[in-house]
Coordinates of C-alpha atoms and ligand atoms in Angstrom, one line a residue:
M272 CA -38.7 -38.1 -11.7
K273 CA -38.8 -41.1 -12.5
N274 CA -37.1 -41.1 -15.8
T275 CA -34.1 -39.7 -13.4
K276 CA -30.9 -42.1 -12.6
I277 CA -28.9 -41.3 -9.2
I278 CA -25.3 -42.5 -9.4
C279 CA -23.3 -43.6 -6.5
T280 CA -20.0 -41.5 -7.1
K281 CA -18.0 -44.4 -6.4
C282 CA -19.4 -47.5 -7.8
N283 CA -21.3 -46.2 -10.5
K284 CA -25.0 -48.7 -9.3
V285 CA -27.7 -46.9 -10.6
Y286 CA -30.8 -46.1 -7.8
P287 CA -34.2 -45.0 -9.0
A288 CA -34.9 -40.9 -7.7
D289 CA -38.2 -41.4 -6.5
I290 CA -36.7 -42.7 -3.5
L291 CA -35.2 -41.2 -0.7
Q292 CA -31.5 -42.8 -0.4
D293 CA -28.2 -41.1 0.7
R294 CA -25.5 -43.4 0.0
C295 CA -24.7 -46.5 -1.7
D296 CA -26.0 -50.3 -0.6
D297 CA -22.3 -51.9 -1.5
C298 CA -19.6 -48.9 -0.8
H299 CA -21.6 -46.5 1.5
E300 CA -20.6 -43.6 -0.7
P301 CA -22.4 -40.7 -1.6
L302 CA -24.6 -40.6 -4.3
E303 CA -25.4 -38.3 -7.4
V304 CA -27.9 -37.4 -9.7
E305 CA -27.0 -38.4 -13.0
I306 CA -25.5 -35.2 -15.2
V307 CA -27.6 -33.0 -17.1
K308 CA -26.2 -33.2 -20.8
K309 CA -28.5 -31.0 -22.8
G310 CA -30.0 -27.4 -21.9
K311 CA -30.1 -24.1 -22.1
I312 CA -31.0 -21.1 -19.7
R313 CA -34.6 -19.2 -20.1
E314 CA -33.3 -16.5 -20.7
S315 CA -36.2 -13.6 -19.0
N316 CA -35.7 -11.2 -16.8
F317 CA -34.2 -12.6 -13.4
L318 CA -35.5 -10.2 -10.8
G319 CA -39.4 -12.1 -11.8
Q320 CA -37.8 -15.5 -12.4
T321 CA -36.8 -18.5 -9.6
V322 CA -33.2 -20.4 -10.6
L323 CA -35.5 -23.4 -11.0
E324 CA -37.4 -21.1 -13.1
R325 CA -34.3 -20.5 -15.2
Y326 CA -32.4 -23.0 -14.8
A327 CA -34.8 -25.6 -15.8
D328 CA -33.7 -27.5 -18.1
F329 CA -31.0 -28.4 -15.6
F330 CA -33.5 -29.7 -13.1
P331 CA -36.0 -32.3 -15.9
Y332 CA -37.0 -33.9 -12.3
F333 CA -39.2 -31.3 -11.4
K334 CA -41.5 -30.2 -13.5
E335 CA -44.1 -28.2 -12.1
V336 CA -42.4 -26.0 -9.2
D337 CA -43.5 -26.0 -6.0
D338 CA -44.7 -22.9 -4.2
V339 CA -41.3 -23.7 -1.7
S340 CA -38.8 -21.1 -2.9
M341 CA -38.2 -17.8 -1.5
R342 CA -36.5 -16.1 -4.1
E343 CA -32.9 -17.6 -2.7
G344 CA -30.1 -17.6 -5.7
F345 CA -29.1 -14.2 -7.9
T346 CA -26.9 -13.1 -5.7
P347 CA -24.1 -10.6 -5.9
L348 CA -20.6 -11.6 -8.1
Q349 CA -18.6 -8.7 -6.2
E350 CA -15.4 -7.6 -8.0
S351 CA -12.4 -6.2 -6.1
K352 CA -9.5 -4.5 -8.5
K353 CA -7.7 -3.5 -5.4
L354 CA -7.5 -7.3 -3.9
A355 CA -6.7 -8.5 -7.4
Q356 CA -4.1 -6.5 -8.2
E357 CA -2.3 -6.8 -4.2
M358 CA -2.9 -10.5 -4.9
G359 CA -1.5 -10.6 -8.3
I360 CA -3.7 -11.9 -10.2
A361 CA -6.0 -11.0 -13.1
K362 CA -9.7 -11.0 -11.6
L363 CA -10.8 -11.2 -7.8
Y364 CA -14.4 -11.5 -7.3
F365 CA -16.2 -12.5 -4.2
K366 CA -19.6 -14.8 -5.1
N367 CA -21.3 -13.3 -1.8
E368 CA -24.0 -16.2 -0.5
S369 CA -24.9 -14.2 2.7
T370 CA -27.9 -12.6 0.4
N371 CA -29.6 -15.8 0.3
P372 CA -32.8 -15.8 1.9
T373 CA -31.4 -17.8 5.9
W374 CA -28.2 -14.8 5.0
S375 CA -26.3 -18.0 3.5
F376 CA -25.1 -20.6 0.6
K377 CA -28.0 -23.2 2.2
D378 CA -30.8 -22.2 0.3
R379 CA -30.3 -23.1 -2.5
G380 CA -29.8 -26.7 -1.5
T381 CA -32.7 -26.4 0.8
L382 CA -35.0 -25.8 -2.3
T383 CA -34.2 -28.4 -4.0
G384 CA -33.8 -31.1 -1.0
V385 CA -37.5 -29.9 -0.3
L386 CA -38.6 -30.3 -3.5
H387 CA -37.6 -33.7 -3.8
A388 CA -39.3 -34.7 -0.3
I389 CA -42.2 -33.3 -0.8
K390 CA -41.9 -34.6 -4.8
I391 CA -41.6 -38.0 -3.1
G392 CA -44.8 -38.0 -0.4
Y393 CA -42.5 -37.0 2.1
K394 CA -44.7 -34.9 4.8
K395 CA -41.8 -34.7 7.7
I396 CA -38.1 -33.3 7.9
A397 CA -35.0 -33.6 9.3
T398 CA -31.7 -31.8 9.2
V399 CA -28.7 -32.6 11.5
S400 CA -26.4 -28.6 12.3
S401 CA -23.9 -26.7 13.0
G402 CA -26.0 -23.4 12.5
N403 CA -26.7 -22.6 8.4
M404 CA -27.9 -25.8 7.0
A405 CA -30.4 -26.2 10.7
A406 CA -31.8 -22.0 10.1
S407 CA -32.0 -22.6 6.6
V408 CA -33.8 -25.9 6.7
A409 CA -36.2 -24.5 9.6
A410 CA -37.0 -21.6 7.4
Y411 CA -38.7 -24.1 4.1
G412 CA -39.6 -25.8 6.5
A413 CA -42.2 -23.4 7.8
K414 CA -42.5 -22.1 5.0
S415 CA -43.7 -25.2 3.7
G416 CA -46.0 -26.4 6.6
L417 CA -44.0 -29.4 7.4
K418 CA -43.3 -30.9 10.4
T419 CA -39.4 -30.4 11.1
Y420 CA -37.2 -31.3 13.0
V421 CA -33.6 -30.1 13.9
F422 CA -30.6 -31.3 15.6
V423 CA -27.7 -29.5 16.9
S424 CA -24.4 -29.7 18.0
S425 CA -25.0 -29.0 21.6
Q426 CA -21.1 -27.1 21.3
I427 CA -22.8 -24.6 18.8
P428 CA -22.2 -20.5 20.4
A429 CA -25.7 -19.9 21.8
E430 CA -26.2 -16.6 19.8
K431 CA -27.1 -20.0 16.8
I432 CA -29.7 -21.7 18.8
N433 CA -33.0 -18.2 18.8
P434 CA -32.3 -17.7 14.6
I435 CA -33.0 -21.7 14.3
A436 CA -36.0 -22.2 17.2
I437 CA -38.0 -18.5 15.5
Y438 CA -39.5 -20.8 12.1
N439 CA -40.6 -23.0 15.0
P440 CA -39.0 -26.5 14.5
I441 CA -38.6 -29.5 16.7
L442 CA -35.5 -28.3 18.0
V443 CA -33.0 -30.9 19.9
T444 CA -29.3 -29.8 20.5
V445 CA -27.3 -33.3 20.8
E446 CA -24.5 -33.8 22.6
G447 CA -21.7 -35.8 21.6
R448 CA -19.2 -35.9 18.0
Y449 CA -20.7 -34.2 15.4
D450 CA -20.4 -37.3 12.9
L451 CA -21.3 -39.3 15.1
I452 CA -24.6 -37.1 15.4
Q453 CA -24.9 -37.2 12.0
R454 CA -24.7 -40.6 12.1
E455 CA -27.7 -41.6 14.3
S456 CA -30.2 -39.2 13.0
L457 CA -29.4 -40.4 9.6
R458 CA -30.6 -43.9 11.2
L459 CA -33.2 -42.4 13.3
C460 CA -34.9 -40.8 10.1
K461 CA -35.4 -43.7 8.8
K462 CA -36.4 -45.2 11.4
Y463 CA -39.2 -42.9 12.1
G464 CA -40.6 -42.1 7.8
I465 CA -38.5 -38.2 8.0
Y466 CA -36.7 -37.2 4.6
M467 CA -33.4 -36.0 5.6
I468 CA -31.7 -32.4 4.4
N469 CA -28.3 -34.0 4.8
S470 CA -25.7 -32.3 3.8
D471 CA -24.4 -33.6 0.9
A472 CA -27.9 -35.3 0.2
P473 CA -27.7 -35.8 -3.8
F474 CA -31.1 -33.3 -4.1
R475 CA -29.0 -30.8 -1.6
V476 CA -26.0 -30.7 -3.8
E477 CA -28.3 -30.1 -7.0
G478 CA -29.4 -26.8 -5.6
Y479 CA -25.8 -25.9 -4.9
K480 CA -25.8 -25.7 -9.2
T481 CA -27.2 -22.8 -9.3
L482 CA -23.8 -21.0 -8.0
A483 CA -22.0 -22.6 -11.3
Y484 CA -24.6 -21.4 -13.2
E485 CA -24.9 -17.9 -12.3
V486 CA -21.0 -17.0 -11.9
C487 CA -21.6 -18.2 -15.8
E488 CA -23.6 -15.9 -16.8
Q489 CA -21.9 -12.8 -14.4
T490 CA -18.9 -13.7 -15.9
N491 CA -20.3 -13.4 -19.5
F492 CA -19.5 -17.0 -19.7
D493 CA -15.7 -16.4 -19.0
V494 CA -15.5 -18.7 -16.5
P495 CA -13.0 -18.2 -13.5
D496 CA -9.1 -20.4 -14.1
Y497 CA -10.1 -21.5 -9.6
V498 CA -13.7 -21.4 -7.5
L499 CA -12.3 -21.8 -4.4
V500 CA -14.6 -23.1 -1.5
P501 CA -14.6 -24.0 1.9
N502 CA -15.7 -27.2 3.0
S503 CA -16.9 -29.0 5.0
S504 CA -19.3 -32.2 4.1
G505 CA -18.1 -31.9 0.2
G506 CA -21.7 -31.0 -0.7
H507 CA -21.0 -27.5 -2.0
I508 CA -17.9 -28.1 -3.6
R509 CA -19.4 -31.2 -5.4
G510 CA -22.6 -29.5 -6.2
I511 CA -21.1 -26.6 -8.0
E512 CA -18.4 -28.3 -10.1
K513 CA -21.2 -30.1 -11.1
G514 CA -23.0 -26.7 -12.6
F515 CA -19.8 -25.7 -14.2
R516 CA -19.4 -29.7 -15.9
E517 CA -23.5 -29.2 -16.9
F518 CA -22.8 -26.3 -18.4
K519 CA -19.7 -27.7 -20.4
E520 CA -21.5 -30.5 -21.9
C521 CA -24.2 -28.2 -22.7
G522 CA -21.6 -26.0 -24.7
L523 CA -22.4 -23.0 -23.0
I524 CA -18.9 -23.2 -21.0
K525 CA -15.0 -23.6 -23.0
K526 CA -13.5 -25.5 -19.6
V527 CA -14.7 -26.2 -16.1
P528 CA -12.7 -23.9 -13.2
R529 CA -10.4 -25.8 -11.6
M530 CA -12.1 -26.7 -7.7
V531 CA -9.7 -25.8 -4.5
C532 CA -11.2 -27.1 -1.2
V533 CA -10.2 -25.0 1.2
Q534 CA -10.1 -26.0 5.3
A535 CA -9.4 -24.9 8.4
A536 CA -5.5 -25.8 10.0
G537 CA -7.6 -27.3 13.1
C538 CA -10.0 -29.8 11.2
S539 CA -8.4 -30.8 7.3
P540 CA -9.6 -34.3 6.7
V541 CA -9.6 -33.8 3.1
Y542 CA -6.1 -31.5 3.3
N543 CA -4.7 -34.6 4.9
A544 CA -6.0 -37.0 2.8
F545 CA -5.2 -34.8 -0.8
I546 CA -1.3 -34.0 0.2
T547 CA -0.6 -37.4 1.4
R548 CA -2.2 -38.9 -2.0
A549 CA -5.1 -40.7 0.5
D550 CA -8.5 -43.0 -1.1
Q551 CA -10.1 -41.7 2.1
V552 CA -10.4 -39.2 5.0
E553 CA -9.4 -40.2 8.6
R554 CA -11.1 -38.5 11.4
I555 CA -10.2 -35.4 13.1
E556 CA -9.9 -36.3 16.9
N557 CA -9.4 -33.2 18.3
P558 CA -10.8 -30.4 16.0
H559 CA -10.6 -26.8 17.1
T560 CA -10.6 -23.8 14.6
L561 CA -13.5 -21.2 15.1
A562 CA -15.0 -21.6 11.3
H563 CA -17.1 -24.0 13.5
G564 CA -19.5 -24.1 10.0
I565 CA -15.9 -26.0 8.8
E566 CA -15.5 -28.2 11.7
N567 CA -16.3 -31.5 10.4
T568 CA -14.3 -34.0 11.8
L569 CA -15.1 -37.0 9.0
P570 CA -16.6 -35.3 6.0
L571 CA -19.7 -37.2 4.0
S572 CA -18.6 -36.5 1.2
G573 CA -14.3 -36.4 1.3
N574 CA -14.1 -39.2 -0.6
Q575 CA -16.3 -38.8 -3.1
V576 CA -14.1 -34.9 -3.0
L577 CA -11.0 -36.0 -3.8
R578 CA -11.6 -38.5 -6.4
M579 CA -13.3 -35.3 -7.4
L580 CA -10.3 -32.7 -7.6
K581 CA -8.5 -35.6 -8.7
W582 CA -10.6 -35.6 -13.0
N583 CA -10.9 -31.8 -12.2
K584 CA -7.6 -30.9 -11.7
G585 CA -8.2 -29.1 -8.0
F586 CA -6.4 -29.4 -4.9
C587 CA -6.7 -28.5 -1.3
V588 CA -5.6 -25.8 1.4
S589 CA -5.7 -25.3 4.4
V590 CA -6.0 -22.4 7.0
T591 CA -5.2 -21.2 9.9
D592 CA -7.9 -19.4 11.8
D593 CA -5.4 -16.5 12.4
E594 CA -5.4 -16.5 8.6
I595 CA -8.9 -16.5 8.0
I596 CA -9.0 -13.5 11.0
D597 CA -7.0 -11.7 8.7
A598 CA -8.8 -12.6 5.8
Q599 CA -11.9 -11.4 8.1
A600 CA -11.2 -7.8 8.0
T601 CA -9.8 -8.1 4.9
L602 CA -12.6 -8.4 3.4
A603 CA -14.3 -5.8 5.3
S604 CA -12.4 -3.4 3.8
T605 CA -13.3 -4.5 0.3
G606 CA -18.0 -3.7 2.6
L607 CA -18.4 -7.2 2.8
F608 CA -19.1 -8.6 6.2
L609 CA -18.6 -12.6 6.1
Q610 CA -18.4 -15.7 9.0
P611 CA -15.3 -17.1 9.7
E612 CA -15.5 -19.8 7.5
S613 CA -16.5 -17.4 4.5
A614 CA -13.3 -15.6 5.1
A615 CA -11.6 -18.9 4.8
S616 CA -11.6 -18.9 1.0
L617 CA -9.9 -15.6 0.6
A618 CA -6.8 -16.9 3.3
A619 CA -6.6 -19.7 0.9
V620 CA -6.6 -16.8 -1.9
K621 CA -3.6 -14.4 0.9
K622 CA -1.4 -17.8 0.8
L623 CA -1.4 -19.1 -2.4
K624 CA 0.3 -15.4 -3.1
H625 CA 2.3 -16.1 -0.4
E626 CA 3.5 -19.3 -1.6
K627 CA 4.2 -17.3 -5.3
Y628 CA 1.5 -19.7 -7.2
F629 CA -0.5 -17.3 -9.1
R630 CA 1.5 -16.3 -13.0
G631 CA -0.6 -13.1 -12.7
D632 CA -3.0 -13.5 -15.4
E633 CA -5.6 -15.8 -13.2
K634 CA -8.9 -15.0 -12.6
V635 CA -10.0 -16.1 -9.1
V636 CA -14.2 -16.1 -6.9
C637 CA -13.6 -17.3 -3.8
V638 CA -16.9 -18.5 -2.5
L639 CA -18.4 -16.7 0.4
T640 CA -20.4 -18.7 1.9
G641 CA -22.4 -16.6 5.1
S642 CA -23.2 -13.5 6.8
G643 CA -20.8 -12.4 9.3
L644 CA -24.1 -11.9 12.2
K645 CA -24.6 -15.3 12.2
Y646 CA -21.0 -16.0 14.6
T647 CA -20.1 -12.3 16.2
A648 CA -18.6 -13.9 18.7
A649 CA -15.8 -13.2 16.2
F650 CA -15.4 -9.6 16.7
E651 CA -12.9 -10.0 20.0
H652 CA -10.6 -11.4 17.6
H653 CA -10.7 -8.4 15.6
K654 CA -8.9 -5.1 17.3
L655 CA -12.3 -3.3 17.2
T656 CA -12.3 0.5 18.0
H657 CA -14.7 3.0 18.9
Y658 CA -14.4 6.6 20.6
T659 CA -16.8 7.9 23.0
C660 CA -17.0 11.8 23.1
K661 CA -19.8 14.3 25.2
L662 CA -22.3 15.8 23.0
D663 CA -21.1 20.0 23.9
K664 CA -17.1 17.7 23.0
L665 CA -18.5 16.6 19.4
D666 CA -17.5 19.6 17.6
D667 CA -14.2 19.8 19.5
F668 CA -13.6 15.7 18.3
L669 CA -14.0 16.1 14.6
G670 CA -12.5 18.9 14.2
S671 CA -10.0 16.8 15.7
Q672 CA -10.5 14.5 12.7
Q673 CA -10.1 16.7 10.0
Ligands
ZN970 ZN1 -21.8 -47.7 -4.7

């Protein structure tokens, strides 16, 4: 840990990695663990490995791996030939993060965040979340025996509370605007010596690199042209981009895919800044989208996502709730039931097709962030049907359906 540096994403000021420091003292922008420039995959039977064992060279600061892993990662990359044809592109893949231990992508980052907390001596961890991250931190806190605090916005749907409470953290629903809850919790955790595993904390972002490594392996290192990521705080897309960048630096792949930051039209601060060529995101005052997981009015890593998109030649797409629901139904037609936030990535592909953006030879990955069962209220937006039938009429009914 002592040989690792974390660096300000804006002014390049260097900080040690064995302290808890999320943001730069000078410019208040997010910090990032320095890039790995030399490494290879520890090839073995992945069924017996954790992501940190397989990609150990890319996590040089975790020499010995504690018993924290819940076998996160190694999620399926599902190809849809039918949808690729409909979208007019060469290949369309879905990276299905709902197969993680708490059914969302968050587990990759919680693993590395919790490991960092333990390594630098913390006994208490916390998070602020609208759902997925809360469940993930609560689960990993329980597994590793750390006292765990979870602050949740009082506006989240009731069905999201108990899946957090089941892990028995100190769970608090807080009234107030989400970004203000985030900032106040950060201040209080510092005061009480609690490690905040924030959405864009440097060692959480590190965990998200593993998604990129897996995509490289799953595509036999023929990396995609575009990776679409639904965006909330910006930590997820930053981690994925860093993973590709590290593999390129190490000579494992030839190019880094263009990253596409997907936001909901009802709350799209990064998109708004991107299309006006602004350097800074501005707060959204009246957010409204059913994709609550990406309803982040002032993303902590928003400015850094804008900087990253510049060097990466990436871009932003915003999609309406109707487009998200339509994409959720399309995903279900391929056998995948994901939460609305996840469907935003496919909605963005549909939008790009509609705008005639594609030439036809593109390889595209949509990151599907979490399970559809996380937000069953979305059902009411679909025209779902079923039949009722008396037992003695079942024969007639099936006959009529042939
Ligand atoms: Zn700085």
